[in-house]
Coordinates of C-alpha atoms in Angstrom, one line a residue:
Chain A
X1 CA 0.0 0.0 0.0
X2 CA 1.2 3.1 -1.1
X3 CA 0.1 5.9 1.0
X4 CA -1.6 9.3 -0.3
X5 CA 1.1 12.2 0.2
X6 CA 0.1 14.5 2.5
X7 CA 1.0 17.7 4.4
X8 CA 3.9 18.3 6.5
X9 CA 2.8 16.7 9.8
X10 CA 0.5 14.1 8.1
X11 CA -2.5 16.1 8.0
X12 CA -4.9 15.6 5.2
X13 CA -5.2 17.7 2.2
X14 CA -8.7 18.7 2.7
X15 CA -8.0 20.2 6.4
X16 CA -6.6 23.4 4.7
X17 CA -9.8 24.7 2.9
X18 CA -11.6 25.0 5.7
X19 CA -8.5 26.4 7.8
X20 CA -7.9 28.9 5.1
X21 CA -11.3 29.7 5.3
X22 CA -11.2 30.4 9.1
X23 CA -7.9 33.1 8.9
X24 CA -9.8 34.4 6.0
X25 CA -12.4 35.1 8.1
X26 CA -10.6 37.1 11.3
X27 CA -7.7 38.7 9.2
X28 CA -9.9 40.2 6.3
X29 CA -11.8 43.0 8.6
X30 CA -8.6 44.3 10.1
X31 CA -7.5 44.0 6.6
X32 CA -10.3 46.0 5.4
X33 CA -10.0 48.1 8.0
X34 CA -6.5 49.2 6.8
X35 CA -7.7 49.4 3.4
X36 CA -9.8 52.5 4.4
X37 CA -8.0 54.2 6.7
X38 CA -7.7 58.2 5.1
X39 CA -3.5 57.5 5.8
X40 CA -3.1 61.7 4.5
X41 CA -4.5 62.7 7.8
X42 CA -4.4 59.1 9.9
X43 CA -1.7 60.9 12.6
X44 CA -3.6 64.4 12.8
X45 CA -7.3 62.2 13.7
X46 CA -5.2 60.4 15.9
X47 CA -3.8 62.9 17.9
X48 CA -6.9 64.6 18.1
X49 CA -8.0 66.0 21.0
X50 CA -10.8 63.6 21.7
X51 CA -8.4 60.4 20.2
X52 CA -5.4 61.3 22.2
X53 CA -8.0 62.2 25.7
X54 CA -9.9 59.2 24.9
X55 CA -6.8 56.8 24.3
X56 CA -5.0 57.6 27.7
X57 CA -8.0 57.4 29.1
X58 CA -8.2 53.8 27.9
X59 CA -4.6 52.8 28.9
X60 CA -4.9 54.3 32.2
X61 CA -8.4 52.6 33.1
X62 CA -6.8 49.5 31.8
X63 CA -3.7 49.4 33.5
X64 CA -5.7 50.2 36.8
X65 CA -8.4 47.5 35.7
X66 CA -5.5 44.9 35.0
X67 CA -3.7 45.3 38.4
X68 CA -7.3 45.3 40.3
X69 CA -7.4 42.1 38.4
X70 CA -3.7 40.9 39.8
X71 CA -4.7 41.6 43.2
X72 CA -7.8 39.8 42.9
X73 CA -7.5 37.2 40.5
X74 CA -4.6 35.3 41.5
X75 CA -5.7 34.4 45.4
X76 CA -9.3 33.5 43.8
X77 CA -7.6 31.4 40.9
X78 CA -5.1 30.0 43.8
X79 CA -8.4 29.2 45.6
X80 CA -10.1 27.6 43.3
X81 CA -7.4 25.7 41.9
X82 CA -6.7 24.0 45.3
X83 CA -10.1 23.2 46.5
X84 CA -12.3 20.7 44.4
X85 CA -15.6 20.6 46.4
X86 CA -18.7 21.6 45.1
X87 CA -19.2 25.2 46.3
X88 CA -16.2 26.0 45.0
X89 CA -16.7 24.2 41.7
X90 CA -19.8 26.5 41.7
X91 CA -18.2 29.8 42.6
X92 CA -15.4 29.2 39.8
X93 CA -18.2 28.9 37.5
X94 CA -20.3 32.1 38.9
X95 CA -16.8 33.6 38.3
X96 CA -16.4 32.6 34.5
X97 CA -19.7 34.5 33.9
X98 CA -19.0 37.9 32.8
X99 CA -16.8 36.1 30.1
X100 CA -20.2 34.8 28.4
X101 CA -22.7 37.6 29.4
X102 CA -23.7 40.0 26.6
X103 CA -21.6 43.5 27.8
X104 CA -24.3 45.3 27.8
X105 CA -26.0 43.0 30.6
X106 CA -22.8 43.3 32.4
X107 CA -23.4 47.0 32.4
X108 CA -27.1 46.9 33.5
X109 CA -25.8 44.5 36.1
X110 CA -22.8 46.8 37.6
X111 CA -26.0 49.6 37.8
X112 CA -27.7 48.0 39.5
X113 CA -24.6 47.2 42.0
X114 CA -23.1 50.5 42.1
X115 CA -24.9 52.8 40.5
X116 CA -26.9 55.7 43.3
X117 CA -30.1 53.6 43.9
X118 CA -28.1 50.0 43.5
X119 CA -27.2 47.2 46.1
X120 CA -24.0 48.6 47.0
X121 CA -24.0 51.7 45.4
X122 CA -26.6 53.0 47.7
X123 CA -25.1 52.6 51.0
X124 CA -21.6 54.2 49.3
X125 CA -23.4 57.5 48.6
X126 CA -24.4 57.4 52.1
X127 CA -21.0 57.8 53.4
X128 CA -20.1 59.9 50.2
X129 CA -19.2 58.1 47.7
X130 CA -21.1 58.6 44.5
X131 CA -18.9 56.5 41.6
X132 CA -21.5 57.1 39.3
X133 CA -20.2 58.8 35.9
X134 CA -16.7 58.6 37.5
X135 CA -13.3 57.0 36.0
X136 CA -13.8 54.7 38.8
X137 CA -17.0 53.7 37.1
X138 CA -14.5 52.5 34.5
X139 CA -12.1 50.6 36.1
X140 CA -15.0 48.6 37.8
X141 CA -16.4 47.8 34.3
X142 CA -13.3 46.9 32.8
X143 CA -12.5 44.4 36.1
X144 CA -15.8 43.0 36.0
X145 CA -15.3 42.0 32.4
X146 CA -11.5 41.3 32.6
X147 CA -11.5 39.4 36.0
X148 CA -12.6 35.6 34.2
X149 CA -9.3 36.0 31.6
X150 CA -7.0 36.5 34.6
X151 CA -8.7 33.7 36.9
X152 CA -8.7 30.8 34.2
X153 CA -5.1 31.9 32.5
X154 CA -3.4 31.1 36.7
X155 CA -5.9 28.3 37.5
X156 CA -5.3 26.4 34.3
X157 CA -1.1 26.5 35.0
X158 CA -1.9 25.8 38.7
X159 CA -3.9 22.8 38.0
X160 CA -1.0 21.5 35.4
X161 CA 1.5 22.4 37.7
X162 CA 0.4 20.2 40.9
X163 CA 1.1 20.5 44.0
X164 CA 3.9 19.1 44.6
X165 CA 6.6 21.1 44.8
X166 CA 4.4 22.6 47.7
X167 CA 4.2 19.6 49.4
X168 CA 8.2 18.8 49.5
X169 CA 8.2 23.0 50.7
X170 CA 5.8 22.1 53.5
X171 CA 7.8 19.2 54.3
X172 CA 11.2 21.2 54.4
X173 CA 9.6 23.8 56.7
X174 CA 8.2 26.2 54.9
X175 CA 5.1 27.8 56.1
X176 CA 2.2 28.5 53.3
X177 CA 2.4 31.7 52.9
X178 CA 6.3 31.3 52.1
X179 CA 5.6 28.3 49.9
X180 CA 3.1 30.3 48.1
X181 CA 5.3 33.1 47.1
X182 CA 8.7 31.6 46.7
X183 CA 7.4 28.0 44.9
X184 CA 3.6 28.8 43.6
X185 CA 4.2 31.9 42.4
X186 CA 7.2 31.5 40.8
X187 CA 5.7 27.9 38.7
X188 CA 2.9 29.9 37.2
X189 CA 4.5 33.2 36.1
X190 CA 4.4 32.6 32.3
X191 CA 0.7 31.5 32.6
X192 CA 0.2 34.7 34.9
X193 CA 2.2 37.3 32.4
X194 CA -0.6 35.4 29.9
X195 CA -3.4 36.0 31.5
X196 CA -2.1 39.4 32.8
X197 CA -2.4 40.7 29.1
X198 CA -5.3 38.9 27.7
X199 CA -6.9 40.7 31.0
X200 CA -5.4 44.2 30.0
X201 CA -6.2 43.3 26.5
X202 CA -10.1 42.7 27.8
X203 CA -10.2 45.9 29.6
X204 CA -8.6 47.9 26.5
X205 CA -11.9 46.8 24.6
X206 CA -14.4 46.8 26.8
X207 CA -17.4 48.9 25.7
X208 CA -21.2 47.4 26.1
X209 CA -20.8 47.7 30.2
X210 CA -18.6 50.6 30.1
X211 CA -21.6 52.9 27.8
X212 CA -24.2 51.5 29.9
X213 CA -22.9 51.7 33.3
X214 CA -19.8 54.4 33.4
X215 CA -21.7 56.9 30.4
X216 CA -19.9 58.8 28.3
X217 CA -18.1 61.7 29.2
X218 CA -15.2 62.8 27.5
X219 CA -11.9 62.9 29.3
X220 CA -13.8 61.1 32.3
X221 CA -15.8 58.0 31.2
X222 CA -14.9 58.3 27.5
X223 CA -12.5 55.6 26.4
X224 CA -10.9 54.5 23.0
X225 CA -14.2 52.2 21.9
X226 CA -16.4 54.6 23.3
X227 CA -14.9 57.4 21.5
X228 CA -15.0 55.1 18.3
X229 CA -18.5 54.4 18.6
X230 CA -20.1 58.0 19.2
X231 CA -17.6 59.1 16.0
X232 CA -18.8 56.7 14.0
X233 CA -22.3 57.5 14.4
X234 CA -21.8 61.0 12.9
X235 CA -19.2 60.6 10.6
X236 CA -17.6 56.6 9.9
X237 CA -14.8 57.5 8.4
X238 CA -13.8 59.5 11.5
X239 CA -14.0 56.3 13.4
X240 CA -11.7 54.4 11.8
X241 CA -8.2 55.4 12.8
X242 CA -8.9 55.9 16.3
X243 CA -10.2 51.7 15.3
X244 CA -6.8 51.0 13.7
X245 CA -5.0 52.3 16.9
X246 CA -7.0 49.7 18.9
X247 CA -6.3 46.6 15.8
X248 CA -2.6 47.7 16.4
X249 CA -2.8 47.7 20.3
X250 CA -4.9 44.4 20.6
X251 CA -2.1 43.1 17.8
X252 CA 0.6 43.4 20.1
X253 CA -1.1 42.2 23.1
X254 CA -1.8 38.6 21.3
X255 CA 1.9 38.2 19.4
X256 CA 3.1 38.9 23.4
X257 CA 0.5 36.4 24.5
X258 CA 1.6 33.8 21.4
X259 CA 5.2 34.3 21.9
X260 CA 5.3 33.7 25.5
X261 CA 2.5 30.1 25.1
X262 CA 5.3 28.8 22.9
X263 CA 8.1 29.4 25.5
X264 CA 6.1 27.2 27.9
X265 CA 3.7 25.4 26.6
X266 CA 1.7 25.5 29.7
X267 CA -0.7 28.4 29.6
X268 CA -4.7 27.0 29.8
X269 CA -7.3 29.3 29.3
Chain B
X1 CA -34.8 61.0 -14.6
X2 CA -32.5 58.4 -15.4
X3 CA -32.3 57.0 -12.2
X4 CA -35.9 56.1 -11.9
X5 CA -35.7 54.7 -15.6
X6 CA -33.2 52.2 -14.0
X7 CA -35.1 51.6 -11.1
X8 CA -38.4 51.0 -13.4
X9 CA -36.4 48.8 -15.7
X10 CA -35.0 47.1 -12.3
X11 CA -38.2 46.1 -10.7
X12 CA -39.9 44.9 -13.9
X13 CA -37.2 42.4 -14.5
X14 CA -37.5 41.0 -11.3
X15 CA -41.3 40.6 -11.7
X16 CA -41.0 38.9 -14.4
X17 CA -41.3 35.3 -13.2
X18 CA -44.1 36.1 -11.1
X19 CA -46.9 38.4 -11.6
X20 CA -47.5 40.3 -14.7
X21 CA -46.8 43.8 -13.1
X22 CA -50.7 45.1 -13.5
X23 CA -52.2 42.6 -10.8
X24 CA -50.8 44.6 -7.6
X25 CA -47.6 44.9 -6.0
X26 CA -48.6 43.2 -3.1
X27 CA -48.8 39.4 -4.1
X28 CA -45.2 40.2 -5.8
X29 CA -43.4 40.6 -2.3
X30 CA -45.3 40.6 1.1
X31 CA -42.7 42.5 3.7
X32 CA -42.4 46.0 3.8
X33 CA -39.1 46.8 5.7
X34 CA -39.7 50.1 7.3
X35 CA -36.4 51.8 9.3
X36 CA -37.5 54.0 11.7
X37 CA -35.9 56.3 14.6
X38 CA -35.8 54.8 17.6
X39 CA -37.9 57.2 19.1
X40 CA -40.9 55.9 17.0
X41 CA -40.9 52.6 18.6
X42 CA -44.1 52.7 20.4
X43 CA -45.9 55.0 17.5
X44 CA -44.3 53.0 14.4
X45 CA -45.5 49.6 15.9
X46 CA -49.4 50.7 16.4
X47 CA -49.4 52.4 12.7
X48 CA -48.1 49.1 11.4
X49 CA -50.5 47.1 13.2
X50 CA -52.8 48.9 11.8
X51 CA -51.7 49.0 8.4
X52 CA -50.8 44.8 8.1
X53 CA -54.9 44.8 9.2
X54 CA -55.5 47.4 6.2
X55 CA -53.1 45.0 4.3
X56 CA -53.9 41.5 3.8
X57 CA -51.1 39.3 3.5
X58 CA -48.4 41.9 3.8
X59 CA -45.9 42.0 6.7
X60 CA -44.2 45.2 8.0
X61 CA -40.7 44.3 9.1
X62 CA -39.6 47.0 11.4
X63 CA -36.0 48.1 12.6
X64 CA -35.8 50.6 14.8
X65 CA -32.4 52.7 16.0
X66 CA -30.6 55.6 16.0
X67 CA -31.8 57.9 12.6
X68 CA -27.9 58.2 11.9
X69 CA -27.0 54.5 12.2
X70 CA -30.4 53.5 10.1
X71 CA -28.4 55.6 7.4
X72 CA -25.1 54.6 7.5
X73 CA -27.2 51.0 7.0
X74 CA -29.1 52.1 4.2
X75 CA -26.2 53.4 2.4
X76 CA -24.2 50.2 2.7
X77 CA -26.7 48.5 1.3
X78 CA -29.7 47.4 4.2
X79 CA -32.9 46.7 2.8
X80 CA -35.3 49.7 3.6
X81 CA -38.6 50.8 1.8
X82 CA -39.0 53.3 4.2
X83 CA -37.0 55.4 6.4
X84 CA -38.0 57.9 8.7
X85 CA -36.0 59.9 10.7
X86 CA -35.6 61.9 13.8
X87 CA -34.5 64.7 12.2
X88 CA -33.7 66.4 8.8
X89 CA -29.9 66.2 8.8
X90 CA -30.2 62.7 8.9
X91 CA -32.7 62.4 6.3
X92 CA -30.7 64.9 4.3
X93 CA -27.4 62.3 4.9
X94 CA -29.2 59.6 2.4
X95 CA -29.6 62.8 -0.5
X96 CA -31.0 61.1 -4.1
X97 CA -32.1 57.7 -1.8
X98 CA -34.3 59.4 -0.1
X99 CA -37.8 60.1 -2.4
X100 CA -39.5 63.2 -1.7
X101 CA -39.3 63.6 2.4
X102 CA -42.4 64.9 4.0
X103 CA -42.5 66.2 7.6
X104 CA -45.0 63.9 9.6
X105 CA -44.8 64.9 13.2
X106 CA -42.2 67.3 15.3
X107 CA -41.0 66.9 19.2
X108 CA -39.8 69.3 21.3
X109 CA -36.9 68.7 24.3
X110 CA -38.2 68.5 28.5
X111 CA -36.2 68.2 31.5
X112 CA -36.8 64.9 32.7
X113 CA -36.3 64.5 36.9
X114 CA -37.1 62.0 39.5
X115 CA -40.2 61.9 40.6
X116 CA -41.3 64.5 42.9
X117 CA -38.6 66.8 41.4
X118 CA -36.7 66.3 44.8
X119 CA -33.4 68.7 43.5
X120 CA -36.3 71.7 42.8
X121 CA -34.9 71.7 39.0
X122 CA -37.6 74.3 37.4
X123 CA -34.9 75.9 34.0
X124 CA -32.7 74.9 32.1
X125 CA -30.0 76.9 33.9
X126 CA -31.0 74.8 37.2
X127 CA -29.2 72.0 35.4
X128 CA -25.9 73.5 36.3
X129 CA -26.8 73.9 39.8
X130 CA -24.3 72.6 42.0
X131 CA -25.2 69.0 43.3
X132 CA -27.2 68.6 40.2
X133 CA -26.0 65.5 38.2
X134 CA -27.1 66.1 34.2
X135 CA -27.0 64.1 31.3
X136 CA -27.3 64.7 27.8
X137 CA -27.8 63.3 24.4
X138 CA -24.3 63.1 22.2
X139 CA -24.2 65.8 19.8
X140 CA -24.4 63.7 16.7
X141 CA -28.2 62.1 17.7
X142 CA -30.8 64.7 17.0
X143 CA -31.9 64.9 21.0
X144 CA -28.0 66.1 21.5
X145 CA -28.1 68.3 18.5
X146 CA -31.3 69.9 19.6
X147 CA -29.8 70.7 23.6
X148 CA -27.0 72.5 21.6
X149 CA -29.0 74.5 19.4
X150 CA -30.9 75.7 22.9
X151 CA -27.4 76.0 24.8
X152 CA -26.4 78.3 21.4
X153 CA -29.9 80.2 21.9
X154 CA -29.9 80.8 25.9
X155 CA -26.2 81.0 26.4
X156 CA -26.2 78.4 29.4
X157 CA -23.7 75.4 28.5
X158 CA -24.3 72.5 30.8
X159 CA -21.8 70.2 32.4
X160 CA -23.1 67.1 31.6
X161 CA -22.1 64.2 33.6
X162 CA -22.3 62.1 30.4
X163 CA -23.2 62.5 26.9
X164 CA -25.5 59.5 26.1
X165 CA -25.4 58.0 22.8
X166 CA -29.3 57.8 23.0
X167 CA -32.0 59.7 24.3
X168 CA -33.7 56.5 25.6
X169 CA -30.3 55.9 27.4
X170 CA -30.5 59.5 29.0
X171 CA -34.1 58.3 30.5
X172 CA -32.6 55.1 31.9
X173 CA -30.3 57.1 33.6
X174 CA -32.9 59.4 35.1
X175 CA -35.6 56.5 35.8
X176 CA -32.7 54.4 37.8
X177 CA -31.7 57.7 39.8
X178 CA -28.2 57.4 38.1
X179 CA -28.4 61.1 37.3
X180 CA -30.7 63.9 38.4
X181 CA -31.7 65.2 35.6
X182 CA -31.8 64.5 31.9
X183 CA -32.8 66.8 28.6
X184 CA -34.7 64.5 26.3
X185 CA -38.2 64.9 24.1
X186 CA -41.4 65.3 25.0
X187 CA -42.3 61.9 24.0
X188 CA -39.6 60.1 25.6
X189 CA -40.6 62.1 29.0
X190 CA -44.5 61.1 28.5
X191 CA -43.9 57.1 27.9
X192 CA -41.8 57.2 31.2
X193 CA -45.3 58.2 32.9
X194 CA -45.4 58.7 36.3
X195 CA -41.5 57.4 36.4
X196 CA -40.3 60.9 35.7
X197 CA -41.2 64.4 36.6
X198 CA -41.1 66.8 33.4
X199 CA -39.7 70.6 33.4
X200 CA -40.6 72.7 30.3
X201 CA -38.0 75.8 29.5
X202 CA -39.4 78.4 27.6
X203 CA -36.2 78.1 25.8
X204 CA -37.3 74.5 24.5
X205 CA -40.7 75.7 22.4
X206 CA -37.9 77.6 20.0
X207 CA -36.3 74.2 19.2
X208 CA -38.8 72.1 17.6
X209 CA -37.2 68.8 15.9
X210 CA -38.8 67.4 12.6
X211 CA -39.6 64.3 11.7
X212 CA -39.5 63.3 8.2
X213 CA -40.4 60.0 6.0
X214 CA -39.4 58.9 3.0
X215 CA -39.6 55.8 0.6
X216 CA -36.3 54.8 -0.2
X217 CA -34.7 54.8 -3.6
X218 CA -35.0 51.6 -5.4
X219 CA -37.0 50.4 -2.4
X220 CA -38.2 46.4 -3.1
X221 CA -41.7 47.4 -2.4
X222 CA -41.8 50.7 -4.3
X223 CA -46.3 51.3 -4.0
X224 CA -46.3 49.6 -0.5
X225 CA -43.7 52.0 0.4
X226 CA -46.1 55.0 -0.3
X227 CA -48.8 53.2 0.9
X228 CA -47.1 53.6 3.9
X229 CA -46.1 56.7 4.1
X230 CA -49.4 57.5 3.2
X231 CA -50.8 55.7 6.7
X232 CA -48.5 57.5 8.9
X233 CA -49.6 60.7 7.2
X234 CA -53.4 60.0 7.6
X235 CA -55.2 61.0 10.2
X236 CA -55.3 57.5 11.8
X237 CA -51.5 58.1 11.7
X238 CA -51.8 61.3 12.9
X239 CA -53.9 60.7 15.8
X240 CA -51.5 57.9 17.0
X241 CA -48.3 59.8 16.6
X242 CA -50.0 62.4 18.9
X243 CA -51.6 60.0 21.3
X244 CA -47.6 59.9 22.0
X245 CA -47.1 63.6 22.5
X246 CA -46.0 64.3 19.6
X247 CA -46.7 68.1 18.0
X248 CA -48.3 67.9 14.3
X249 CA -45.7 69.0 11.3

């Protein structure tokens, strides 16, 4: 028997169509994208006012967002990792939500949390703090959204990783909290830098729960999609280099995210 | 003139598997796809109730959203027979697709409070008082463009706490005591009920928005199209679109 010859790693020939198909698919926009951009005045639109304000706006929010999400995210991901029951099966899942919920639920959802009249919002204006409208408004949908990426990115490597380099720390003295920063810490930090940008990346785009929840205030509440979306209600073609400067931005986030999965080959999410 | 040769030359080839053209436009396609402002939600849906009784067999597909982003649809290509907008600048953004606009009803901008008015807000210029939170429509939706035009006429610029990117989402923000106060239309403040207290500024009756319909260009439906704009013209129409607060054109 003389077999068919095939591609590089055995595959069959057929696998490619619908492959190509697929990149076809998720480069072509970007693609088009580029193919519209007005490149004679692409810098001056960018470095607009309203761009440049709304821009920073976005890479402070997100930077604040993605540490929230450090600080957070890690002990909850450490948590669930090491715990199997079923509560805490449950609470991981309650956790993954905002990573499936339409944004603009998200954002209904946070008002209803923090806004003047919600849950928790309420009893913060009592004692003077109103985040309603505010950068802080922001930051909390970003989080809310970002969070999940952060949370399955560490629990993944922790759950590859075992435990038991822990267990041969306890044995040799080491109390848990030393065994957490000098041998869990130190196994997951590819995974970590990972999910670190995929959570930055998150909070970079987020838009459905930041409209609905934060509003849209320029300089205060008005990030990069934000500022994208009202533009391109009036005018589309003002919307897209702003758009371009987010494809560029998101594009360097993922090649950082690729290069480092390939250095370890251990990053789940 | 040429253009409507094309579009006349257009629909007769496509009818010419089914129908001959005489025996009404009706049989040949049943759904009428009518784009309307989203503003008209509550109106639009009554008057094509109405007109789908008046109608046998034909079904009125309607998409309602912001008049701008109804246009930028309709210009790459969406399927509309009718468009109507919430104001002229938007209608004027489709130029030849848009055949022969008419006005058919007109709204004018209210303060919109809590209920109760509990911050005392009784002008416009009370939207800047301090401890006041305001929101506003986004310049580029007609509601936002119409609280300029009235901060150009009075002089008062407010500080908006946000700049919504619809005047529905400027109610939301009112109704779940987000913000204090928001400027949106008449309409929008009536269908809130009892949800909202309402503030009229004498500087509001000078800035009257205009609603205008039109069949579009090339439209799939071109005599139920008209048909259409006919119903929301007639008094039937009329009465409904003012059932909603709504001032006549």
């Amino acid at each position: 028997m003389i077999r068919r010859p095939s591609g590089p790693a055995g595959l069959p020939a057929w696998l490619y169509l619908p492959a190509a198909l697929g990149i076809t698919l998720i480069v072509l926009p970007p693609v088009a994208l580029l193919t519209k951009t007005p490149w004679s005045t692409f810098l001056e639109q960018v470095a607009s006012e309203s761009s440049r304000q709304a821009l920073v706006l976005s890479l402070q929010t997100a930077a604040v967002s993605t540490v929230l999400c450090i600080l957070l995210g890690v002990p909850m991901a450490v948590v669930f990792a090491r715990h199997d029951g079923m509560l805490s099966r449950v609470l991981r899942s309650l956790v993954l939500l905002p990573l499936v919920l339409p944004p603009v639920v998200g954002g209904i959802a946070l008002l209803y949390t923090f806004g003047r009249l919600g849950l928790v919002g309420e009893h913060l204006r009592a004692i003077g703090i109103d985040i309603a409208f505010t950068s802080t408004a922001v930051v909390l949908a970003q989080t809310f959204v970002a969070l999940p990426f952060l949370v399955i990115s560490v629990e993944g490597a922790l759950r590859v990783a075992g435990t038991r380099y822990e267990e041969v720390a306890a044995t040799l003295g080491a109390g848990p909290t030393r065994t957490l920063w000098r041998v869990t810490i130190p196994l997951i930090v590819p995974s970590l830098l990972a999910g670190v940008v995929l959570a930055f990346a998150r909070a970079m785009g987020e838009f459905g729960a930041t409209i609905t929840f934060a509003g849209n205030a320029p300089g205060i509440t008005q990030t990069a999609p934000l500022a994208i979306y009202v533009a391109e209600i009036d005018d589309p073609q003002a919307a897209i280099p702003l758009s371009l400067v987010l494809v560029i931005v998101s594009l360097i986030v993922v090649v950082g995210v690729h290069t480092r999965r390939r250095g370890t080959g251990q990053v789940a999410s | 003139m040429a253009l409507s040769a094309t579009v006349v030359v257009g629909g007769c080839s496509s009818s010419e598997e089914s129908t001959p053209a005489g025996s009404s436009s009706a049989s040949r396609s049943s759904t009428l796809n009518v784009f309307a402002a989203a503003s008209l939600k509550k109106t639009f849906t009554a008057i094509a109730d109405e007109f789908e009784q008046q109608h046998q067999g034909v079904k009125v597909t309607l998409s309602f959203d912001g008049s701008s982003t109804l246009v930028n649809q309709i210009k790459q290509g969406a399927p509309a027979d009718v468009f109507a907008s919430a104001d002229e600048k938007n209608m004027d953004k489709l130029g030849e697709q848009a055949v022969d606009p008419e006005i058919f009803a007109t709204n004018t901008l209210v303060i919109v409070t809590a209920p109760g008015n509990p911050k005392g807000i009784t002008s416009f210029a009370d939207l800047n008082k301090p401890g006041v939170t305001t929101v506003v429509c986004q310049s580029a939706q007609p509601c936002g463009n119409a609280t300029d035009t009235v901060e150009r006429n009075t002089g008062i610029t407010v500080a908006a706490a946000s700049e919504e990117q619809s005047v529905t989402a400027v109610l939301t923000k009112v109704t779940s005591g987000q913000a204090d106060a928001g400027v949106v239309y008449v309409t929008d403040a009536k269908g809130a009920g009892d949800k909202v207290a309402t503030v009229v500024d004498p500087a509001f009756a000078a800035v009257v928005n205009s609603y205008p319909i039109a069949t579009v260009q090339g439209a799939a439906n071109d005599a139920m199209a008209k048909e259409f704009v006919d119903a929301v013209l007639s008094p039937s129409g009329q009465q409904i679109l003012a059932g909603a607060g709504f001032g006549k054109p």
